[in-house]
Coordinates of C-alpha atoms and ligand atoms in Angstrom, one line a residue:
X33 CA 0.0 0.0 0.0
X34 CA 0.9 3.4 -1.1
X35 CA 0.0 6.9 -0.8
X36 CA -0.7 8.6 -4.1
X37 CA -1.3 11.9 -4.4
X38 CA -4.1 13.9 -6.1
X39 CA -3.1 16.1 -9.2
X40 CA 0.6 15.2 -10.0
X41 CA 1.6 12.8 -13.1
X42 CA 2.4 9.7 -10.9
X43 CA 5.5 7.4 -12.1
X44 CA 5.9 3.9 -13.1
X45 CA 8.0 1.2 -11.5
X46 CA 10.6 2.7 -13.6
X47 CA 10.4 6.2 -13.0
X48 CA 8.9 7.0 -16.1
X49 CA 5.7 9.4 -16.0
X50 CA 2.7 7.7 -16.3
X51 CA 0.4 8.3 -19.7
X52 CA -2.6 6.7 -19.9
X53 CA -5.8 9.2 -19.7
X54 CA -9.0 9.2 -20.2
X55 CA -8.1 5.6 -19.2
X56 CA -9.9 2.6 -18.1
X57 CA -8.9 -0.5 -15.1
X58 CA -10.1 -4.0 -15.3
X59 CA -9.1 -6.6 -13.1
X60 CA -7.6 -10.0 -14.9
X61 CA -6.1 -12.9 -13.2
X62 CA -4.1 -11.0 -10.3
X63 CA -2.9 -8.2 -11.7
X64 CA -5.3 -4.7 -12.7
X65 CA -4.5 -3.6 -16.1
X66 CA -4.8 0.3 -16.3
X67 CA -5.3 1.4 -20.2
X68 CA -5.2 4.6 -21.6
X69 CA -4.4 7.4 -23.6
X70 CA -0.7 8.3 -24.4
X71 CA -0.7 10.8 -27.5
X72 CA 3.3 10.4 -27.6
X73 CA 5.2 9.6 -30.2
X74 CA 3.5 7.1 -32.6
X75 CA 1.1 5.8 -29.5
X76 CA -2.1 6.1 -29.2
X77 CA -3.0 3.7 -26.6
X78 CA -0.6 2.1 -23.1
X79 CA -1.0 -0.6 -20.8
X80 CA 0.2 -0.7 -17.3
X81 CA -0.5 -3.3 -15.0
X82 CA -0.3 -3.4 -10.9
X83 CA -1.3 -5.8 -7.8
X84 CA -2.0 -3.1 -5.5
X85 CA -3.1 0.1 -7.6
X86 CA -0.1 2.3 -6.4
X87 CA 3.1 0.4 -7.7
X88 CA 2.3 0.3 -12.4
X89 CA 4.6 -1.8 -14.2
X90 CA 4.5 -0.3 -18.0
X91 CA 3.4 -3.0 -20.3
X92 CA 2.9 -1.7 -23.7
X93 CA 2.0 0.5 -26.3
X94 CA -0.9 -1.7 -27.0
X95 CA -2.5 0.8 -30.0
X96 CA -0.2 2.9 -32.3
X97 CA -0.2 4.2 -35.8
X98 CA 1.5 0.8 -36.3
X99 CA -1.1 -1.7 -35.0
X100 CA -1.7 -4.4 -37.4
X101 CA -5.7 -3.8 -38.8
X102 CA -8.2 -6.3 -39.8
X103 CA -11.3 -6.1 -41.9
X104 CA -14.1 -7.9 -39.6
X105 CA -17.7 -6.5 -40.7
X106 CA -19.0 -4.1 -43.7
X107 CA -18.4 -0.3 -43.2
X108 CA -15.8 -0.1 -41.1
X109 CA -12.7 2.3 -41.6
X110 CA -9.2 0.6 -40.5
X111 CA -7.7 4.5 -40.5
X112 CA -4.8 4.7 -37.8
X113 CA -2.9 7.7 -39.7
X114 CA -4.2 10.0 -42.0
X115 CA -3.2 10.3 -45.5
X116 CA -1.2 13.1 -45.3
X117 CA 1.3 11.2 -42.2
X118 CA -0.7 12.7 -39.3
X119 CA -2.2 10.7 -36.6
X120 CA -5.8 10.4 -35.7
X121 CA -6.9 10.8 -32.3
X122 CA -7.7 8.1 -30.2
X123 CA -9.5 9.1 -27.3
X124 CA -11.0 7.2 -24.0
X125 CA -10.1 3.6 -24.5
X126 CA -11.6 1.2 -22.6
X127 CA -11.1 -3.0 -22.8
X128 CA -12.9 -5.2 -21.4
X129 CA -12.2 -9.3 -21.3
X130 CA -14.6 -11.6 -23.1
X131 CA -15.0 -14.6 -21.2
X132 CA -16.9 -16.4 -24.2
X133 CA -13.9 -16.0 -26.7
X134 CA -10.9 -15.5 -24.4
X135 CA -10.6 -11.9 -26.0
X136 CA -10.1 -8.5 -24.9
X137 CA -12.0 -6.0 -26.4
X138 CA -11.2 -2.1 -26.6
X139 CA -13.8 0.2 -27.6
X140 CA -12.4 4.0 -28.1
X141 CA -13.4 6.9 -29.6
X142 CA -12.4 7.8 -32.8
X143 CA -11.7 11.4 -34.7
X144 CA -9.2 12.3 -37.2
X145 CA -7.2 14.7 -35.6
X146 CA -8.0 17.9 -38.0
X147 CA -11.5 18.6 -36.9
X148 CA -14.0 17.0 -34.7
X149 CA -16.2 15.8 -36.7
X150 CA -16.0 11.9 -37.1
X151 CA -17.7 11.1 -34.0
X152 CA -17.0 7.4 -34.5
X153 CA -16.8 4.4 -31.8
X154 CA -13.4 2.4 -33.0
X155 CA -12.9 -1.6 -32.2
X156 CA -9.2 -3.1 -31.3
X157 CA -8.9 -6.7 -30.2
X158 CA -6.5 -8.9 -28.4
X159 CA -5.3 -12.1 -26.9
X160 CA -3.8 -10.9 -24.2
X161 CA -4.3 -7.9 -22.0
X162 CA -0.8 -6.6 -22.6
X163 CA 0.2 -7.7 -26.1
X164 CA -0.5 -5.9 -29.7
X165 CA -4.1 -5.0 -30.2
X166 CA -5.5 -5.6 -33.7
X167 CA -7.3 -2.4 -34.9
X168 CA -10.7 -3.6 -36.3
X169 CA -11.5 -0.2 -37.3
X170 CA -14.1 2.5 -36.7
X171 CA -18.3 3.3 -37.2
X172 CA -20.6 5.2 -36.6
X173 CA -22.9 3.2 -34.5
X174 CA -26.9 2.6 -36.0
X175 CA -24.9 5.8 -37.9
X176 CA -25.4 7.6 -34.4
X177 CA -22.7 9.9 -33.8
X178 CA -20.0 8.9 -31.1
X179 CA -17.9 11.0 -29.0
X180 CA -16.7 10.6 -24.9
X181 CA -17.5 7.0 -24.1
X182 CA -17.6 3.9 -21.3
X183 CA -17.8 0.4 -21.6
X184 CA -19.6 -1.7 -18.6
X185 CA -19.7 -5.2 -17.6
X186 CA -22.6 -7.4 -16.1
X187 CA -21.0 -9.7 -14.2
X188 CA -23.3 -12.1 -16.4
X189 CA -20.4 -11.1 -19.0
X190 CA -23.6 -8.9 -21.1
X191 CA -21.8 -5.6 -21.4
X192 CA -22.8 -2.0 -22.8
X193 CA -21.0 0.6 -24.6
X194 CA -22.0 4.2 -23.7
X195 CA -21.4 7.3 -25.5
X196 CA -22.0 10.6 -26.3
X197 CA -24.5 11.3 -29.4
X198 CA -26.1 14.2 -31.2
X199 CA -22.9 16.5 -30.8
X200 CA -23.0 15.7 -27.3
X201 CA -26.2 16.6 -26.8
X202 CA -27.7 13.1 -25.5
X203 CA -26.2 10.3 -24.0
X204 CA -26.6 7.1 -25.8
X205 CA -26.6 3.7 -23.8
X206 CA -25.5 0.5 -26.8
X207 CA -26.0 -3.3 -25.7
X208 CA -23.1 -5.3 -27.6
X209 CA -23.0 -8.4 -29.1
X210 CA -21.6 -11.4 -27.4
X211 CA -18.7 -11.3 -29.0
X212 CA -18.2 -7.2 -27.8
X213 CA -17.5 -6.2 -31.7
X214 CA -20.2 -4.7 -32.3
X215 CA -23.6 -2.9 -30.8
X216 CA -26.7 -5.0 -31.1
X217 CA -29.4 -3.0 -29.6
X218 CA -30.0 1.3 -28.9
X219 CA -31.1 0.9 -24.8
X220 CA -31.4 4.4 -24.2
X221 CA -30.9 7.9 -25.6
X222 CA -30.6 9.8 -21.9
X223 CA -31.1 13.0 -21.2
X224 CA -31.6 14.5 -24.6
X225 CA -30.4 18.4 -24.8
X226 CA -28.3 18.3 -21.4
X227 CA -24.8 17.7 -23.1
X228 CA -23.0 15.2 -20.9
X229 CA -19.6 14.2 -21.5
X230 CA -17.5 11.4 -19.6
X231 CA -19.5 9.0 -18.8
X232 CA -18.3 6.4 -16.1
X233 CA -20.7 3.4 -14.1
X234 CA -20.0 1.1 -11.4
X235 CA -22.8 -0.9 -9.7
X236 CA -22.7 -0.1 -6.1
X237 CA -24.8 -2.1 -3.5
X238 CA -27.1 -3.4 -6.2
X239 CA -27.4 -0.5 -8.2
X240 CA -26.3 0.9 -11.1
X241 CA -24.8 4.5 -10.9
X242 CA -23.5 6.8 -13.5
X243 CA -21.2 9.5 -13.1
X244 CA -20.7 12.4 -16.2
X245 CA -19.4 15.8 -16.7
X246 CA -21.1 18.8 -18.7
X247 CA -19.0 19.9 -22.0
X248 CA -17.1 22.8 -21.9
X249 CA -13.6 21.1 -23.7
X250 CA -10.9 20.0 -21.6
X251 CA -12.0 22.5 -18.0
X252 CA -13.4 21.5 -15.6
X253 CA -16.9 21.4 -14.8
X254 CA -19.7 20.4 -12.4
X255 CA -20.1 16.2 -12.3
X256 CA -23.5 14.9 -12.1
X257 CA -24.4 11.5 -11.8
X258 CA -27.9 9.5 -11.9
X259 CA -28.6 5.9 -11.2
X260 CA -31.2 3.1 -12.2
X261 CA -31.9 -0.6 -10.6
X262 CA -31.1 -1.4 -13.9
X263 CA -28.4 -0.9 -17.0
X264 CA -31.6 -0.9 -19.4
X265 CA -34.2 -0.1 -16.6
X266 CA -35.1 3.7 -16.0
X267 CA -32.4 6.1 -15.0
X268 CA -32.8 8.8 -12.9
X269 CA -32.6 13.2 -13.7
X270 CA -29.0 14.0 -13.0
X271 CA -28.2 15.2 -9.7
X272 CA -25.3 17.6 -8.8
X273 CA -22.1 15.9 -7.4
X274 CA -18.5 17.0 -5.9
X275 CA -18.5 20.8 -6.0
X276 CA -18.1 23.1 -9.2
X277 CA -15.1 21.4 -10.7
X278 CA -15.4 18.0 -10.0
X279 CA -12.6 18.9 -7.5
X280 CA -10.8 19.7 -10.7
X281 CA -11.4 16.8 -12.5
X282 CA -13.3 15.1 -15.2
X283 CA -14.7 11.5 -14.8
X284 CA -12.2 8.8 -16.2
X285 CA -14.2 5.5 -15.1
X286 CA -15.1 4.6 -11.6
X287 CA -13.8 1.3 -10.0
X288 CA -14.5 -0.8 -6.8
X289 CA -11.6 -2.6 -4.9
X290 CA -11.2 -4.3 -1.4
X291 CA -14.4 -3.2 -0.6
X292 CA -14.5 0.4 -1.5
X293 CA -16.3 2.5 -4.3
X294 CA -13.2 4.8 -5.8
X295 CA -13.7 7.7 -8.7
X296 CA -10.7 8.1 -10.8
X297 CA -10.7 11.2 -13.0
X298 CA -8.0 13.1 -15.2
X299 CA -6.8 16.8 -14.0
X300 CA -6.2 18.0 -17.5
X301 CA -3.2 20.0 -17.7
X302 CA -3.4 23.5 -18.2
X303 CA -7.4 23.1 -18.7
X304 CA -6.3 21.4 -21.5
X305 CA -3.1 24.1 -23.0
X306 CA -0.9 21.4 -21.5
X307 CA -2.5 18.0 -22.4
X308 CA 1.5 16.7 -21.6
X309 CA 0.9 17.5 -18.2
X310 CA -2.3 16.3 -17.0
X311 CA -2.7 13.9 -14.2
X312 CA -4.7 12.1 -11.8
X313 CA -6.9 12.4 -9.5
X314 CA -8.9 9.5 -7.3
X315 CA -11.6 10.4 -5.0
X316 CA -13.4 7.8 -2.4
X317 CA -17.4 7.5 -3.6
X318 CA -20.0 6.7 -1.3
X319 CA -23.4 6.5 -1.0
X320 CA -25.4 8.0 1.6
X321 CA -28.9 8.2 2.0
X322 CA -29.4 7.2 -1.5
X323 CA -26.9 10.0 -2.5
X324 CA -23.4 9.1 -4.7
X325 CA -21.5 11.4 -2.6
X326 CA -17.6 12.6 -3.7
X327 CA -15.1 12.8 -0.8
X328 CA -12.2 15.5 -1.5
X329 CA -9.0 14.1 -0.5
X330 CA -5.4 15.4 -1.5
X331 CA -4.0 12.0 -1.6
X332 CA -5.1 8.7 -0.7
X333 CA -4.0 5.4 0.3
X334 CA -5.0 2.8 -2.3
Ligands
DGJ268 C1 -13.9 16.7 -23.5 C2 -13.7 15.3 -23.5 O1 -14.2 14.7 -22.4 C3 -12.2 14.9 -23.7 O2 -12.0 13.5 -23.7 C4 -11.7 15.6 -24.9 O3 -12.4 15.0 -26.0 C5 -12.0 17.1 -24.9 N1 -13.4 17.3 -24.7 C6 -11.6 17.7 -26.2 O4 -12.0 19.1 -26.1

């Protein structure tokens, strides 16, 4: 056990700074496996993996502009650098592991680096947590437009993919397929007109609650959550949570472990000027009188 503190870019077992934003943690035979993004060099997505959540062992570049790509379903885009040698933008990736095929699956959100305008939910697939991922390519799901996204897992292995639609405007909730590759049913358009960004769930105590910010770039705003009994049951209005900042933050994904609810969320450097020098921030959840309440801390022990 370690104490990490709030706010600063926190180091590998090797000293290295830590880039993985926006990021994502699943738990995999022993070890948690923290993805996310890291815009250097030709990387777009790194792996780092840890027993304890404090001490991160860098695994691998798992997504770059060199990623082998493979054509799995019609109308798909295997585009990892743009024609003219730039590189896309790869934002949010999260992976889950599919239990039925042994795979794990990232889901990330796709633009092309020049404008905004893409909105596309990109597929990458692997055998192992840590090893190459195979870019599968990117859509426009039911031709929905895609932006700041989640992935969740039933412990049932049915999972969701949730993501920003309408420029933002609503919040779109996707059932996959078995398989993870691909969306098989629209299960909700939330919220319509309140443009929330970030979304991040973890089922506390039975029920389902979902954490978001409001969209104003890379500052920070207020976080709201709602909750539901139910991934595909009714969700709640969103409710006001942590103060007008987020406690400077914006929601990365939320995670539970030995027993506790945690929020992890990026500090984006400079309000975004300095994306090089965002960090982290995590922030114990818990729920009190049916509330999801935030706790400010300036460092915690994981
Ligand atoms: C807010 C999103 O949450 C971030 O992931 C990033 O896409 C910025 N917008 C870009 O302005």
């Amino acid at each position: 056990m370690a104490i990490v503190k709030n706010g600063t870019l926190w180091k590998d077992t090797d000293g290295n700074e830590i880039h993985a934003h926006g990021g994502y943690i699943i738990w995999h035979e022993g070890y948690y496996y923290w993805y996310g993004e890291d815009r250097r060099e030709n990387w777009y997505v790194s792996c780092y993996r840890s027993q304890n959540l404090t001490d991160w062992e860098f695994r691998n570049h798992v997504l770059t502009t060199e990623s082998e790509t493979c054509s799995y379903r019609v109308r798909t885009k295997q585009i990892l650098v743009n024609a003219d040698g730039s590189k896309v933008n790869l934002e949010r990736p999260k992976v889950l592991y599919n239990k039925k095929t042994g795979k794990f699956v990232m889901w990330v959100h796709f633009e092309n680096g020049k404008d905004y305008q893409d909105a596309a939910a990109a597929v990458a697939i692997c055998d192992t947590p840590d090893g190459d991922f195979t870019y599968l390519g990117h859509f426009n799901p039911y031709g929905y437009m895609s932006r700041d996204c989640t992935l969740f897992q039933e412990e049932d292995g049915t999972a969701y993919f949730l993501s920003a639609a309408r420029d933002n405007a609503d919040l779109h909730v996707y059932r996959l397929t078995e398989d993870y590759l691909n969306v098989e049913k629209v299960v909700h358009r939330l919220w319509q007109g309140e443009y929330r960004e970030a979304p991040a769930v973890l089922k506390i105590e039975g029920r389902y609650y979902m954490m978001t910010s409001a969209c104003t770039g890379w500052a920070p705003n207020q976080g709201k959550y709602a909750s539901a009994a139910a991934m595909e049951g009714e969700w709640s209005m969103l409710r006001e949570i942590g103060d007008e900042t987020t406690y400077h933050s914006q929601p990365a994904f939320l995670l539970e472990h030995d027993g506790k609810y945690l929020y992890f969320g990026d500090r984006w450097g400079g309000n975004g000027d300095c994306y090089f020098a965002s960090s982290y921030v995590v922030y114990p959840l818990i729920v009190e009188n049916g509330e999801l309440k935030l706790q400010y801390v300036e460092e915690i022990e994981l």
